[in-house]
mmCIF file of C-alpha atoms in Angstrom:
data_model
loop_
_atom_site.group_PDB
_atom_site.id
_atom_site.type_symbol
_atom_site.label_atom_id
_atom_site.label_comp_id
_atom_site.label_asym_id
_atom_site.label_seq_id
_atom_site.Cartn_x
_atom_site.Cartn_y
_atom_site.Cartn_z
ATOM 1 C CA MET A 1 0.296 -0.093 -0.039
ATOM 2 C CA ALA A 2 1.102 3.474 -1.000
ATOM 3 C CA GLU A 3 3.320 5.100 2.003
ATOM 4 C CA TYR A 4 3.599 9.243 2.316
ATOM 5 C CA SER A 5 6.414 11.093 2.907
ATOM 6 C CA ALA A 6 8.488 14.169 1.504
ATOM 7 C CA LEU A 7 10.649 11.885 -0.385
ATOM 8 C CA SER A 8 8.116 10.142 -1.695
ATOM 9 C CA LEU A 9 6.316 12.620 -2.952
ATOM 10 C CA LEU A 10 9.244 14.341 -4.506
ATOM 11 C CA LYS A 11 10.265 11.031 -5.931
ATOM 12 C CA ASN A 12 7.142 10.431 -7.751
ATOM 13 C CA ALA A 13 7.011 14.541 -8.888
ATOM 14 C CA PHE A 14 9.962 13.320 -11.035
ATOM 15 C CA THR A 15 7.985 10.252 -12.824
ATOM 16 C CA GLY A 16 4.915 11.843 -13.436
ATOM 17 C CA ASN A 17 3.174 10.615 -10.370
ATOM 18 C CA LYS A 18 2.753 7.103 -12.260
ATOM 19 C CA ASP A 19 4.443 5.207 -9.652
ATOM 20 C CA TRP A 20 2.105 5.557 -6.433
ATOM 21 C CA LYS A 21 0.956 2.453 -5.028
ATOM 22 C CA PRO A 22 -2.855 2.096 -4.158
ATOM 23 C CA ALA A 23 -4.183 3.529 -1.183
ATOM 24 C CA TRP A 24 -6.460 0.778 -0.153
ATOM 25 C CA ARG A 25 -6.858 -3.171 -1.787
ATOM 26 C CA LYS A 26 -9.571 -4.240 -3.936
ATOM 27 C CA PRO A 27 -10.412 -7.393 -2.622
ATOM 28 C CA ASP A 28 -13.075 -10.131 -3.347
ATOM 29 C CA PRO A 29 -15.573 -10.764 -1.239
ATOM 30 C CA LYS A 30 -15.173 -13.653 1.281
ATOM 31 C CA ALA A 31 -17.799 -15.840 2.445
ATOM 32 C CA SER A 32 -18.097 -14.659 5.829
ATOM 33 C CA TYR A 33 -17.104 -11.935 7.990
ATOM 34 C CA ASP A 34 -17.480 -11.047 11.792
ATOM 35 C CA VAL A 35 -19.139 -7.712 10.925
ATOM 36 C CA ILE A 36 -20.944 -6.633 7.558
ATOM 37 C CA VAL A 37 -20.606 -2.847 7.312
ATOM 38 C CA ILE A 38 -22.902 -1.588 4.724
ATOM 39 C CA GLY A 39 -21.696 1.976 3.286
ATOM 40 C CA GLY A 40 -18.621 2.801 1.930
ATOM 41 C CA GLY A 41 -18.845 6.607 2.807
ATOM 42 C CA GLY A 42 -17.583 8.324 5.991
ATOM 43 C CA HIS A 43 -19.258 6.922 8.551
ATOM 44 C CA GLY A 44 -19.309 3.082 7.386
ATOM 45 C CA LEU A 45 -15.531 3.876 7.005
ATOM 46 C CA SER A 46 -15.000 5.229 10.116
ATOM 47 C CA THR A 47 -16.659 2.184 12.054
ATOM 48 C CA ALA A 48 -14.525 -0.025 10.069
ATOM 49 C CA TYR A 49 -11.389 1.769 10.583
ATOM 50 C CA TYR A 50 -12.296 1.480 14.862
ATOM 51 C CA LEU A 51 -13.844 -1.911 15.263
ATOM 52 C CA ALA A 52 -10.064 -2.500 13.832
ATOM 53 C CA LYS A 53 -8.062 0.159 15.675
ATOM 54 C CA GLU A 54 -9.982 0.104 19.176
ATOM 55 C CA HIS A 55 -11.504 -3.582 19.000
ATOM 56 C CA GLY A 56 -9.233 -5.535 17.609
ATOM 57 C CA ILE A 57 -11.962 -6.935 15.012
ATOM 58 C CA THR A 58 -10.167 -6.883 11.598
ATOM 59 C CA ASN A 59 -12.702 -9.347 10.253
ATOM 60 C CA VAL A 60 -14.228 -6.852 8.165
ATOM 61 C CA ALA A 61 -16.127 -6.243 5.360
ATOM 62 C CA VAL A 62 -16.957 -2.556 3.966
ATOM 63 C CA LEU A 63 -19.913 -2.879 1.116
ATOM 64 C CA GLU A 64 -20.585 -0.120 -1.299
ATOM 65 C CA LYS A 65 -23.016 -0.142 -3.979
ATOM 66 C CA GLY A 66 -21.033 2.007 -5.840
ATOM 67 C CA TRP A 67 -17.510 3.717 -5.820
ATOM 68 C CA LEU A 68 -15.871 4.476 -2.080
ATOM 69 C CA GLY A 69 -17.432 8.159 -1.260
ATOM 70 C CA SER A 70 -19.665 8.363 -4.112
ATOM 71 C CA GLY A 71 -22.665 9.250 -1.865
ATOM 72 C CA ASN A 72 -22.562 12.148 0.781
ATOM 73 C CA VAL A 73 -19.450 12.187 2.129
ATOM 74 C CA GLY A 74 -18.599 13.547 -0.884
ATOM 75 C CA ARG A 75 -21.651 15.608 -1.272
ATOM 76 C CA ASN A 76 -21.768 18.325 1.484
ATOM 77 C CA THR A 77 -20.199 21.799 2.007
ATOM 78 C CA THR A 78 -17.606 20.319 4.485
ATOM 79 C CA ALA A 79 -18.691 21.901 7.990
ATOM 80 C CA VAL A 80 -17.299 21.021 11.304
ATOM 81 C CA ARG A 81 -18.963 22.426 14.492
ATOM 82 C CA SER A 82 -20.030 21.448 17.951
ATOM 83 C CA ASN A 83 -22.261 24.823 18.556
ATOM 84 C CA TYR A 84 -25.429 22.688 19.936
ATOM 85 C CA LEU A 85 -28.255 23.447 22.264
ATOM 86 C CA LEU A 86 -28.936 20.179 23.681
ATOM 87 C CA PRO A 87 -26.606 18.663 26.134
ATOM 88 C CA SER A 88 -27.071 15.099 24.237
ATOM 89 C CA ASN A 89 -25.912 16.636 20.965
ATOM 90 C CA THR A 90 -23.372 19.279 22.287
ATOM 91 C CA ARG A 91 -21.007 16.270 24.198
ATOM 92 C CA PHE A 92 -21.632 14.292 20.988
ATOM 93 C CA TYR A 93 -20.037 16.861 18.478
ATOM 94 C CA GLU A 94 -17.773 18.276 20.949
ATOM 95 C CA HIS A 95 -16.246 14.663 21.148
ATOM 96 C CA SER A 96 -16.238 14.570 17.299
ATOM 97 C CA MET A 97 -14.784 18.116 17.057
ATOM 98 C CA LYS A 98 -12.308 16.530 19.686
ATOM 99 C CA MET A 99 -11.542 13.645 16.916
ATOM 100 C CA TRP A 100 -11.370 16.318 14.509
ATOM 101 C CA GLU A 101 -8.456 18.234 15.636
ATOM 102 C CA ASN A 102 -6.078 15.104 15.772
ATOM 103 C CA LEU A 103 -7.707 13.049 13.043
ATOM 104 C CA SER A 104 -4.848 14.028 10.247
ATOM 105 C CA HIS A 105 -2.310 12.379 13.006
ATOM 106 C CA ASP A 106 -4.586 9.787 13.659
ATOM 107 C CA LEU A 107 -4.750 8.450 10.290
ATOM 108 C CA ASN A 108 -1.241 9.571 9.493
ATOM 109 C CA TYR A 109 -3.276 11.324 6.194
ATOM 110 C CA ASN A 110 -4.082 14.974 5.892
ATOM 111 C CA VAL A 111 -7.917 15.563 6.205
ATOM 112 C CA MET A 112 -7.061 19.131 5.645
ATOM 113 C CA PHE A 113 -8.836 20.446 8.833
ATOM 114 C CA SER A 114 -8.818 23.875 9.116
ATOM 115 C CA GLN A 115 -9.809 25.707 12.367
ATOM 116 C CA ARG A 116 -11.731 28.687 11.032
ATOM 117 C CA GLY A 117 -14.628 29.508 13.362
ATOM 118 C CA CYS A 118 -17.999 29.667 12.224
ATOM 119 C CA LEU A 119 -19.904 32.388 12.693
ATOM 120 C CA ASN A 120 -23.844 32.185 13.450
ATOM 121 C CA LEU A 121 -25.207 35.513 12.327
ATOM 122 C CA ALA A 122 -27.745 37.381 14.532
ATOM 123 C CA HIS A 123 -30.849 40.087 12.927
ATOM 124 C CA THR A 124 -33.244 40.601 15.687
ATOM 125 C CA PRO A 125 -32.795 41.433 19.098
ATOM 126 C CA ALA A 126 -34.836 38.050 20.524
ATOM 127 C CA GLN A 127 -32.450 36.395 17.491
ATOM 128 C CA PHE A 128 -29.189 37.838 19.415
ATOM 129 C CA ASP A 129 -30.809 36.813 22.809
ATOM 130 C CA ASP A 130 -31.456 33.630 21.739
ATOM 131 C CA TYR A 131 -27.551 32.699 20.591
ATOM 132 C CA ALA A 132 -26.367 34.143 24.255
ATOM 133 C CA ARG A 133 -28.346 31.500 25.630
ATOM 134 C CA ARG A 134 -27.204 28.822 23.061
ATOM 135 C CA GLY A 135 -23.511 30.088 23.693
ATOM 136 C CA ASN A 136 -24.075 29.778 27.475
ATOM 137 C CA ALA A 137 -25.051 26.181 27.338
ATOM 138 C CA MET A 138 -21.972 25.312 25.299
ATOM 139 C CA ARG A 139 -19.741 26.920 27.579
ATOM 140 C CA HIS A 140 -21.177 25.293 30.711
ATOM 141 C CA LEU A 141 -20.151 21.838 28.607
ATOM 142 C CA GLY A 142 -17.043 23.164 28.108
ATOM 143 C CA VAL A 143 -17.597 23.691 24.543
ATOM 144 C CA ASP A 144 -16.165 27.397 23.062
ATOM 145 C CA ALA A 145 -18.327 29.928 22.023
ATOM 146 C CA GLU A 146 -17.937 33.869 22.036
ATOM 147 C CA LEU A 147 -20.495 36.579 21.196
ATOM 148 C CA MET A 148 -19.522 39.355 18.478
ATOM 149 C CA THR A 149 -20.388 42.745 18.156
ATOM 150 C CA VAL A 150 -21.450 43.879 14.250
ATOM 151 C CA ALA A 151 -18.126 45.895 14.623
ATOM 152 C CA GLU A 152 -16.205 42.904 15.271
ATOM 153 C CA ILE A 153 -17.954 40.853 12.397
ATOM 154 C CA LYS A 154 -17.221 43.595 10.090
ATOM 155 C CA ARG A 155 -13.185 43.425 10.874
ATOM 156 C CA LEU A 156 -13.648 39.586 10.968
ATOM 157 C CA VAL A 157 -15.759 39.891 6.816
ATOM 158 C CA PRO A 158 -15.362 43.175 5.446
ATOM 159 C CA ALA A 159 -17.267 41.627 2.299
ATOM 160 C CA LEU A 160 -20.288 41.334 4.745
ATOM 161 C CA ASP A 161 -23.014 44.218 4.468
ATOM 162 C CA VAL A 162 -23.368 45.273 7.799
ATOM 163 C CA SER A 163 -25.039 48.360 7.199
ATOM 164 C CA GLY A 164 -28.105 49.632 8.686
ATOM 165 C CA SER A 165 -29.978 49.712 5.052
ATOM 166 C CA ALA A 166 -28.974 45.904 4.342
ATOM 167 C CA ARG A 167 -32.162 44.071 3.791
ATOM 168 C CA PHE A 168 -31.785 42.177 6.924
ATOM 169 C CA PRO A 169 -29.784 44.159 8.973
ATOM 170 C CA ILE A 170 -27.083 42.799 11.106
ATOM 171 C CA LEU A 171 -27.018 43.013 15.055
ATOM 172 C CA GLY A 172 -24.330 40.301 16.223
ATOM 173 C CA GLY A 173 -23.438 36.865 16.121
ATOM 174 C CA LEU A 174 -22.591 33.793 18.210
ATOM 175 C CA MET A 175 -18.959 32.302 16.930
ATOM 176 C CA GLN A 176 -17.155 28.701 17.642
ATOM 177 C CA PRO A 177 -13.630 29.715 16.892
ATOM 178 C CA ARG A 178 -12.885 25.762 16.610
ATOM 179 C CA ALA A 179 -14.932 24.737 14.009
ATOM 180 C CA GLY A 180 -13.681 24.912 10.656
ATOM 181 C CA SER A 181 -13.870 22.486 7.235
ATOM 182 C CA ALA A 182 -11.947 19.823 6.143
ATOM 183 C CA ARG A 183 -11.463 17.964 2.726
ATOM 184 C CA HIS A 184 -14.456 15.637 2.595
ATOM 185 C CA ASP A 185 -12.677 13.490 -0.236
ATOM 186 C CA ALA A 186 -9.857 13.375 1.950
ATOM 187 C CA VAL A 187 -11.590 12.278 4.982
ATOM 188 C CA ALA A 188 -12.924 9.056 2.957
ATOM 189 C CA TRP A 189 -9.622 8.348 1.457
ATOM 190 C CA GLY A 190 -7.861 8.814 5.049
ATOM 191 C CA TYR A 191 -10.585 6.306 6.289
ATOM 192 C CA ALA A 192 -10.309 3.403 3.887
ATOM 193 C CA ARG A 193 -6.512 3.825 3.892
ATOM 194 C CA GLY A 194 -6.438 3.452 7.706
ATOM 195 C CA ALA A 195 -9.338 0.793 7.720
ATOM 196 C CA ASP A 196 -7.400 -1.652 4.901
ATOM 197 C CA ARG A 197 -4.172 -1.428 6.703
ATOM 198 C CA ARG A 198 -5.708 -3.006 9.552
ATOM 199 C CA GLY A 199 -7.052 -5.867 7.234
ATOM 200 C CA VAL A 200 -10.602 -4.645 6.662
ATOM 201 C CA ASP A 201 -11.771 -5.686 3.540
ATOM 202 C CA ILE A 202 -13.523 -2.511 1.344
ATOM 203 C CA ILE A 203 -15.375 -4.066 -1.156
ATOM 204 C CA GLU A 204 -16.706 -1.712 -3.976
ATOM 205 C CA ASN A 205 -19.407 -1.848 -6.778
ATOM 206 C CA CYS A 206 -20.771 -4.712 -4.469
ATOM 207 C CA GLU A 207 -24.701 -3.732 -3.573
ATOM 208 C CA VAL A 208 -27.089 -5.189 -1.100
ATOM 209 C CA THR A 209 -30.082 -6.866 -2.410
ATOM 210 C CA GLY A 210 -31.666 -8.936 0.550
ATOM 211 C CA PHE A 211 -30.659 -10.059 3.910
ATOM 212 C CA LEU A 212 -30.351 -13.835 5.027
ATOM 213 C CA ARG A 213 -31.535 -14.691 8.301
ATOM 214 C CA ASN A 214 -32.304 -17.590 10.251
ATOM 215 C CA GLY A 215 -35.100 -16.943 11.924
ATOM 216 C CA ASP A 216 -35.591 -12.948 12.927
ATOM 217 C CA ARG A 217 -31.954 -12.765 13.272
ATOM 218 C CA ILE A 218 -29.849 -11.256 10.922
ATOM 219 C CA THR A 219 -27.047 -13.583 9.281
ATOM 220 C CA GLY A 220 -25.406 -11.897 6.206
ATOM 221 C CA VAL A 221 -26.626 -10.082 3.216
ATOM 222 C CA SER A 222 -27.335 -10.953 -0.479
ATOM 223 C CA THR A 223 -25.250 -8.945 -2.965
ATOM 224 C CA THR A 224 -24.816 -8.229 -6.430
ATOM 225 C CA ARG A 225 -21.377 -10.174 -6.156
ATOM 226 C CA GLY A 226 -23.193 -13.152 -4.200
ATOM 227 C CA GLU A 227 -24.197 -14.273 -0.584
ATOM 228 C CA ILE A 228 -21.830 -12.976 2.132
ATOM 229 C CA ARG A 229 -22.205 -14.136 5.935
ATOM 230 C CA ALA A 230 -21.337 -12.261 9.124
ATOM 231 C CA LYS A 231 -21.979 -12.422 12.980
ATOM 232 C CA LYS A 232 -23.240 -8.987 12.577
ATOM 233 C CA VAL A 233 -24.652 -6.971 9.868
ATOM 234 C CA ALA A 234 -24.421 -2.470 10.215
ATOM 235 C CA LEU A 235 -26.182 0.235 8.382
ATOM 236 C CA ALA A 236 -24.614 3.147 7.688
ATOM 237 C CA VAL A 237 -26.324 4.539 4.351
ATOM 238 C CA ALA A 238 -27.507 7.276 4.734
ATOM 239 C CA GLY A 239 -30.317 8.615 2.866
ATOM 240 C CA SER A 240 -30.659 5.128 1.709
ATOM 241 C CA THR A 241 -31.678 3.735 4.834
ATOM 242 C CA GLY A 242 -35.382 3.379 4.121
ATOM 243 C CA ARG A 243 -34.933 1.442 1.204
ATOM 244 C CA VAL A 244 -31.967 -0.812 2.683
ATOM 245 C CA MET A 245 -34.708 -1.380 5.398
ATOM 246 C CA GLN A 246 -37.483 -2.818 3.532
ATOM 247 C CA LEU A 247 -34.926 -5.232 2.245
ATOM 248 C CA ALA A 248 -35.495 -6.712 5.706
ATOM 249 C CA GLY A 249 -38.888 -6.156 6.088
ATOM 250 C CA ILE A 250 -39.128 -3.440 8.048
ATOM 251 C CA ASP A 251 -41.172 -0.908 6.252
ATOM 252 C CA LYS A 252 -41.577 2.350 8.714
ATOM 253 C CA MET A 253 -38.832 4.047 10.080
ATOM 254 C CA PRO A 254 -38.758 7.740 11.775
ATOM 255 C CA ILE A 255 -36.843 9.103 8.900
ATOM 256 C CA GLU A 256 -37.561 10.545 5.581
ATOM 257 C CA SER A 257 -34.979 11.115 2.827
ATOM 258 C CA HIS A 258 -34.896 14.531 0.748
ATOM 259 C CA VAL A 259 -32.443 16.015 -1.456
ATOM 260 C CA LEU A 260 -29.743 18.892 -0.166
ATOM 261 C CA GLN A 261 -28.372 21.108 -2.649
ATOM 262 C CA ALA A 262 -24.830 22.495 -2.480
ATOM 263 C CA PHE A 263 -23.029 24.872 -4.725
ATOM 264 C CA VAL A 264 -19.632 26.536 -5.744
ATOM 265 C CA THR A 265 -18.539 29.527 -7.375
ATOM 266 C CA GLU A 266 -15.597 30.251 -9.803
ATOM 267 C CA SER A 267 -12.366 30.892 -7.717
ATOM 268 C CA LEU A 268 -12.038 34.205 -5.984
ATOM 269 C CA LYS A 269 -9.317 35.620 -3.546
ATOM 270 C CA PRO A 270 -9.963 35.368 -0.042
ATOM 271 C CA ILE A 271 -13.138 37.447 1.273
ATOM 272 C CA ILE A 272 -14.436 35.017 3.978
ATOM 273 C CA ASP A 273 -12.268 33.704 6.439
ATOM 274 C CA THR A 274 -14.915 31.432 8.530
ATOM 275 C CA ILE A 275 -17.978 29.465 8.028
ATOM 276 C CA LEU A 276 -20.914 32.253 7.992
ATOM 277 C CA THR A 277 -24.762 31.039 8.588
ATOM 278 C CA PHE A 278 -27.743 33.519 7.770
ATOM 279 C CA GLY A 279 -30.103 33.739 10.653
ATOM 280 C CA MET A 280 -33.050 34.758 8.313
ATOM 281 C CA GLY A 281 -33.031 31.900 6.331
ATOM 282 C CA HIS A 282 -31.380 29.067 5.779
ATOM 283 C CA PHE A 283 -28.016 29.904 4.151
ATOM 284 C CA TYR A 284 -24.244 29.048 4.757
ATOM 285 C CA ILE A 285 -21.008 30.122 3.246
ATOM 286 C CA SER A 286 -17.182 29.232 3.559
ATOM 287 C CA GLN A 287 -14.202 29.550 1.105
ATOM 288 C CA SER A 288 -12.295 26.818 0.118
ATOM 289 C CA ASP A 289 -8.443 26.271 -0.567
ATOM 290 C CA LYS A 290 -9.009 26.857 -4.074
ATOM 291 C CA GLY A 291 -10.837 30.044 -3.787
ATOM 292 C CA GLY A 292 -14.509 29.053 -4.602
ATOM 293 C CA LEU A 293 -17.089 29.849 -2.352
ATOM 294 C CA VAL A 294 -18.981 26.602 -1.133
ATOM 295 C CA TYR A 295 -22.577 27.458 -0.058
ATOM 296 C CA GLY A 296 -25.800 25.862 0.286
ATOM 297 C CA GLY A 297 -29.222 26.315 1.851
ATOM 298 C CA ASP A 298 -32.663 24.646 2.595
ATOM 299 C CA LEU A 299 -33.919 21.594 1.820
ATOM 300 C CA ASP A 300 -36.016 20.688 -1.620
ATOM 301 C CA GLY A 301 -39.436 20.442 -0.940
ATOM 302 C CA TYR A 302 -40.394 16.981 -1.461
ATOM 303 C CA ASN A 303 -38.927 13.450 -0.371
ATOM 304 C CA SER A 304 -36.311 12.315 -2.939
ATOM 305 C CA TYR A 305 -33.186 9.777 -3.627
ATOM 306 C CA ALA A 306 -32.151 11.894 -6.681
ATOM 307 C CA GLN A 307 -28.266 13.380 -6.140
ATOM 308 C CA ARG A 308 -29.884 16.320 -7.792
ATOM 309 C CA GLY A 309 -31.999 19.548 -6.803
ATOM 310 C CA SER A 310 -34.813 21.818 -8.072
ATOM 311 C CA LEU A 311 -34.688 25.371 -9.288
ATOM 312 C CA PRO A 312 -36.553 27.219 -7.031
ATOM 313 C CA ILE A 313 -34.132 26.108 -4.454
ATOM 314 C CA VAL A 314 -31.074 27.450 -6.130
ATOM 315 C CA ASP A 315 -32.948 30.762 -6.744
ATOM 316 C CA GLU A 316 -33.748 31.203 -2.734
ATOM 317 C CA VAL A 317 -29.951 30.220 -1.945
ATOM 318 C CA MET A 318 -28.945 32.701 -4.299
ATOM 319 C CA SER A 319 -31.111 35.199 -2.981
ATOM 320 C CA GLU A 320 -29.746 34.997 0.764
ATOM 321 C CA MET A 321 -26.190 34.883 -0.585
ATOM 322 C CA LEU A 322 -26.906 38.491 -2.096
ATOM 323 C CA ALA A 323 -28.880 39.830 0.708
ATOM 324 C CA LEU A 324 -25.217 39.230 3.029
ATOM 325 C CA PHE A 325 -23.009 39.889 -0.032
ATOM 326 C CA PRO A 326 -24.242 42.248 -2.457
ATOM 327 C CA GLY A 327 -20.684 42.412 -4.070
ATOM 328 C CA LEU A 328 -20.994 39.034 -5.497
ATOM 329 C CA ALA A 329 -23.817 39.396 -8.049
ATOM 330 C CA ARG A 330 -21.781 38.920 -10.562
ATOM 331 C CA VAL A 331 -20.199 35.957 -9.332
ATOM 332 C CA ARG A 332 -20.300 32.895 -11.903
ATOM 333 C CA MET A 333 -21.649 29.285 -10.230
ATOM 334 C CA LEU A 334 -19.033 26.472 -11.085
ATOM 335 C CA ARG A 335 -21.261 23.700 -10.379
ATOM 336 C CA SER A 336 -23.636 22.237 -8.054
ATOM 337 C CA TRP A 337 -24.899 18.990 -6.471
ATOM 338 C CA GLY A 338 -26.992 17.086 -4.250
ATOM 339 C CA GLY A 339 -27.003 14.674 -1.704
ATOM 340 C CA VAL A 340 -29.679 12.608 0.176
ATOM 341 C CA CYS A 341 -29.840 13.570 3.762
ATOM 342 C CA ASP A 342 -31.606 10.887 6.360
ATOM 343 C CA MET A 343 -34.067 13.269 8.225
ATOM 344 C CA THR A 344 -35.121 12.319 11.265
ATOM 345 C CA MET A 345 -38.365 13.259 13.788
ATOM 346 C CA ASP A 346 -36.465 15.104 16.041
ATOM 347 C CA GLY A 347 -33.547 16.235 14.101
ATOM 348 C CA SER A 348 -30.703 14.230 15.999
ATOM 349 C CA PRO A 349 -29.527 10.756 14.854
ATOM 350 C CA ILE A 350 -30.042 7.445 15.340
ATOM 351 C CA ILE A 351 -27.055 4.871 16.287
ATOM 352 C CA THR A 352 -28.059 1.564 18.082
ATOM 353 C CA THR A 353 -28.395 -2.124 17.737
ATOM 354 C CA GLY A 354 -31.230 -3.842 16.365
ATOM 355 C CA PRO A 355 -34.162 -3.491 15.406
ATOM 356 C CA LEU A 356 -33.530 -6.839 14.213
ATOM 357 C CA PRO A 357 -31.184 -9.614 16.377
ATOM 358 C CA GLY A 358 -27.799 -9.406 14.483
ATOM 359 C CA MET A 359 -28.635 -5.836 12.953
ATOM 360 C CA TYR A 360 -26.807 -2.298 13.787
ATOM 361 C CA LEU A 361 -28.588 0.962 12.874
ATOM 362 C CA ASN A 362 -26.485 4.128 12.003
ATOM 363 C CA CYS A 363 -28.587 6.762 10.225
ATOM 364 C CA GLY A 364 -30.776 10.139 10.820
ATOM 365 C CA TRP A 365 -27.823 12.365 10.389
ATOM 366 C CA CYS A 366 -30.040 15.428 8.735
ATOM 367 C CA TYR A 367 -27.431 18.294 8.452
ATOM 368 C CA GLY A 368 -25.008 17.026 10.409
ATOM 369 C CA GLY A 369 -23.322 13.903 8.852
ATOM 370 C CA PHE A 370 -19.924 14.637 7.742
ATOM 371 C CA LYS A 371 -19.272 16.792 10.907
ATOM 372 C CA ALA A 372 -20.095 13.955 13.098
ATOM 373 C CA THR A 373 -17.882 11.188 11.237
ATOM 374 C CA PRO A 374 -14.995 10.726 13.295
ATOM 375 C CA ALA A 375 -17.114 10.185 16.610
ATOM 376 C CA SER A 376 -19.858 8.651 14.991
ATOM 377 C CA GLY A 377 -17.834 5.765 13.419
ATOM 378 C CA TRP A 378 -16.128 5.444 17.029
ATOM 379 C CA CYS A 379 -19.566 5.352 18.634
ATOM 380 C CA PHE A 380 -21.105 2.633 16.299
ATOM 381 C CA ALA A 381 -17.781 0.570 16.570
ATOM 382 C CA TRP A 382 -18.441 0.475 20.517
ATOM 383 C CA THR A 383 -21.819 -0.504 19.954
ATOM 384 C CA ILE A 384 -21.213 -3.378 17.422
ATOM 385 C CA ALA A 385 -18.030 -4.197 19.265
ATOM 386 C CA LYS A 386 -19.956 -4.510 23.100
ATOM 387 C CA ASP A 387 -23.470 -4.605 21.976
ATOM 388 C CA GLU A 388 -24.505 -1.638 23.857
ATOM 389 C CA PRO A 389 -24.071 1.851 23.206
ATOM 390 C CA HIS A 390 -21.283 4.958 24.789
ATOM 391 C CA ASP A 391 -22.264 6.810 26.734
ATOM 392 C CA PHE A 392 -22.174 9.485 24.072
ATOM 393 C CA ASN A 393 -24.270 7.873 21.835
ATOM 394 C CA ALA A 394 -26.825 6.248 24.678
ATOM 395 C CA PRO A 395 -29.784 8.718 23.967
ATOM 396 C CA PHE A 396 -29.808 8.373 20.220
ATOM 397 C CA THR A 397 -32.029 4.888 20.560
ATOM 398 C CA LEU A 398 -34.736 3.871 18.047
ATOM 399 C CA ASP A 399 -37.368 4.131 20.237
ATOM 400 C CA ARG A 400 -36.777 7.225 21.352
ATOM 401 C CA PHE A 401 -39.921 8.098 19.595
ATOM 402 C CA TYR A 402 -42.056 5.765 20.819
ATOM 403 C CA ARG A 403 -40.684 6.493 24.215
ATOM 404 C CA GLY A 404 -41.426 10.349 24.012
ATOM 405 C CA LEU A 405 -37.738 11.208 24.829
ATOM 406 C CA VAL A 406 -36.852 13.302 21.531
ATOM 407 C CA ILE A 407 -33.862 15.154 21.079
ATOM 408 C CA ASP A 408 -35.057 18.319 19.272
ATOM 409 C CA ASP A 409 -32.061 20.817 19.514
ATOM 410 C CA LYS A 410 -33.827 23.176 17.072
ATOM 411 C CA GLY A 411 -37.398 23.375 18.215
ATOM 412 C CA GLN A 412 -39.477 22.319 15.315
ATOM 413 C CA GLY A 413 -41.456 19.809 16.278
ATOM 414 C CA ALA A 414 -41.806 16.053 14.495
ATOM 415 C CA THR A 415 -41.763 17.268 10.737
ATOM 416 C CA PRO A 416 -38.545 16.103 9.830
ATOM 417 C CA ARG A 417 -37.768 18.195 6.164
ATOM 418 C CA LEU A 418 -37.914 21.310 8.871
ATOM 419 C CA HIS A 419 -34.666 20.426 11.392
#
C-alpha cells in the first residue's frame, strides 16, 4: 500500500506521478466475516476503522454499491462544528470536534482540517438573545463560544453588508472559534486507507439486494457479488436507510429522505475567512482553499432519492447570499450537486443496536453527517463490538420516538424536513 512522505512526494514528482501504489486493496468478498458494514461513506469507513483500531475486530467487510465516497461524504459543504444547545448533542459533537483536531495524525493522512471558526449571524434582538442562551449552554459543557458585535464581525468579514440599510440588518453573532472545515474526499480516503492497513476488506461495486436470516436474526446479506455471511451486520447508508431497511422487512422508519443541494463558485481571492450562517433564512457559506465559495441552504421541499435538486432552491439560496454579500452578484456559479439526507423526526441521529437481532443501525444525520464522521464511527464501533451504546450515543436510540424522549435541538417538532 502507498506510503506518504516528503521523499516519496519528491520522487514521484520526477516520474510524472506514475508510480504511486494504491491507497487500499480491491479484494473479492470472502464467504463470511465477523462484521459487515453496509455503506462505504464516511460513517461506514470510520466504523470499520475504529472496529479494527479500538476493538481489534479486523475480519470486517465494508460493502459499497458504487465507488468509495460516492455518497454524502463527497457531497457536502465540509463544515465541522459542535455549537449545539441540548446536552446530548453538545457532548456528542464536541467529542467529534476533539477527534477532528487530531484526525490527520491519527490516520497519518492529511484531511486538511482548518479551524477557521463558525459564525452564526443574528438579525433581531430576540435572535441575539437566543444565541447568548446557546453560547452559555455550550460554555457550561466546556465548548468554546463567543458573542460578537457588529464591529467585530465587520473586521472579520469586510465584504459582508453590515450597514443599517441592509435587507436584513445584522445585530451581532455567535462564534465558535474551534469550528472549521475539512476536505471531504480526504476524510473518506484517509479512513479507507487506515481501515485497509488494519485488514478490513473494502468491497466496491457491491450492492446489497437482500438479507440472510435464521429466524428473526440477520446472518448476512445477498449482494450483486453473491451471498456474504456475518455474525453482525451494520447499516450506515444515510439517505438510503429506508430502502435498505425494506429489504429486511421493515417498512416504516422515523426518517424521511430529502435532497440537499450545495454549490461552488469560480475561484476568487480570499474574502471569507470563516464559516458564515444566515439568521433570517437557511444559508451557510465558506471559502475553499482553491478560492471557490462553497455554500448551501434549505432542503428541496419534497422527498427524493435523487442526487440532484430543483431550481426554486437555487433561486432561494442565491437570493440569501446576495442579501449578505451584494458584491457577489456577478460571480459565476461553477457547479452544483445534491446529497440525500436522512431526516429524523427530531433532527438528531440514531446509533443503536437492532431493530432486528444481529443488526446495528446508524442513520438520521440530517444536516450533521459530515461533522459527526469521527464520533459516529467511534460510537458505532463501540456499539457493535460491545452490543451496548457508549455514553455519547446512549440517547440516540430508535425507540426514543415511541418513548417520547426526543432530542429536538431546533425546536421544530415532528416535521423531518424542518430540522
